[in-house]
Amino acid sequence: MKSRIVSQNGHASILFVMIIPVLFGVFMLGTDGARALQQKARLQDASEVAVLAVTAHADQNIVGEGQAPEGGSKVNRAIVADFISAYFPDVKINGPEDLTNLRIERKECSQLADCSADGYQFFQYQIQAAFKYDTWFPGNSAIVGFGDQVEVGGLSTARKYQNNAVDLMLVADYSGSMTLEWDGGNKKKYQDLFDIIKEVALELDDYNKQKVPGQTSTIGITPYNHFVFRKKGVGGICNNVTNGDVWNVEHTKFTNNATDFQATILAAEAPIDSDVCPSSNEYKKSTFYSIGLTTNIPNFISSINRFKPSSYTASFQGIIEGYKHLKEGKNKKKLLVILSDGVDTEDHAPKGKIEPGSPSNRYPSYKKIGSTLVDKPHLLCEKVRNGLSKNGENVQLYLIGFDYRPGATNKALDECVGAGNILYANNKEEIKKTLLSLMAEEIGHLK
């Protein structure tokens, strides 16, 4: 009997040695498996927050040179990496390069199967991200495990809807420099600008075709060189102007044969119909002119197609003219978007209602006038914001600069809209997508 007991103890030891690795392997798989599920759930939460942030930012998601088409823009990749890093402080995520399989896609409503002409228009952003982290129990040849690292991923989608009607006024540079070609497109600058405005106008027209009660958006344009121009319609009281004629409007005011900045600011508040006539038959003509806020998109596009740039640059003329027209809008959301490629003219100055001359102490240059009006004490752009929002309207001023160096090309325009509202575009597609983004509003998270 005694020898039989010793023999049984030996078998139990062998069985114990065989079972322990299996039990420990189950423990390791259970522990690292539970951790992997937790990490995946946290990553899903992080990706949902990140996609909402990307959607709110509404970047055009233009992919950088040498990157995969689905990789996303530099700014969007940075946003996603920052949010995921905040959710996983114990994982070394210092930038997008530490994430695996990072994909950021932006699609317009027309690119999606569930987009309906009867429903609200939107942009959709989709984020797919993954990362690897070290396991606690990697296992070995004797004990099962997940290996040295585990990869988890998350996928989230969000949409940005265009929900409220908007009055959009484009203040467009039509000076001589716009006749030049540029690296951002295959045409001259003003021709690419027309293509951009056409697409934006057609998109706005699509929004209006939804026929949502009380939600009709409008669009207008104030092209400028060193003047702005207006066109006489049928009828009216301008007896010295032939119907269909286009004449120049000089928003700079003069007192005692000198530029009067305060009078210029005060005159900016005058209604658009108070100065619709030139003072005499001596006026300059142009192929371009201001078009007030309208819903007649075909006529709007047809008119702009005939515009041709010329002469010097005075952006303040366009801002004042755009302000006057935008005040006529009835919608609660108002956008004034300046489209410019360069500086205001420094070697010419307004000296009256017709021809400019050389700058002097009494007649500062167009560049000097622009910077003086924007700076204290005149604060032209602050007065524009206040004037447009006096009834509680949501007002934004933006600058879209193309062929434009941040902080160096036109500091007056930079200060006018504010640092957060300066959008630099390197090509035609970026400008178009930026304009479309500005029209969109509100974030909706897909369930």
PDB file of C-alpha atoms in Angstrom, residues 166-170 333-337 394-398:
ATOM      1  CA  VAL A 166     -26.468  82.827 -45.012  1.00  0.00           C
ATOM      2  CA  ASP A 167     -25.846  86.139 -46.757  1.00  0.00           C
ATOM      3  CA  LEU A 168     -22.465  85.702 -48.445  1.00  0.00           C
ATOM      4  CA  MET A 169     -20.662  88.753 -49.820  1.00  0.00           C
ATOM      5  CA  LEU A 170     -17.447  88.165 -51.750  1.00  0.00           C
ATOM      6  CA  LYS A 333     -25.824  84.743 -40.559  1.00  0.00           C
ATOM      7  CA  LYS A 334     -23.587  87.023 -42.617  1.00  0.00           C
ATOM      8  CA  LEU A 335     -20.207  86.286 -44.164  1.00  0.00           C
ATOM      9  CA  LEU A 336     -17.908  88.846 -45.742  1.00  0.00           C
ATOM     10  CA  VAL A 337     -15.084  86.997 -47.473  1.00  0.00           C
ATOM     11  CA  ASN A 394     -23.886  86.160 -36.531  1.00  0.00           C
ATOM     12  CA  VAL A 395     -21.178  87.988 -38.502  1.00  0.00           C
ATOM     13  CA  GLN A 396     -17.792  86.716 -39.645  1.00  0.00           C
ATOM     14  CA  LEU A 397     -15.085  88.343 -41.752  1.00  0.00           C
ATOM     15  CA  TYR A 398     -12.593  86.080 -43.517  1.00  0.00           C
TER      16      TYR A 398
END
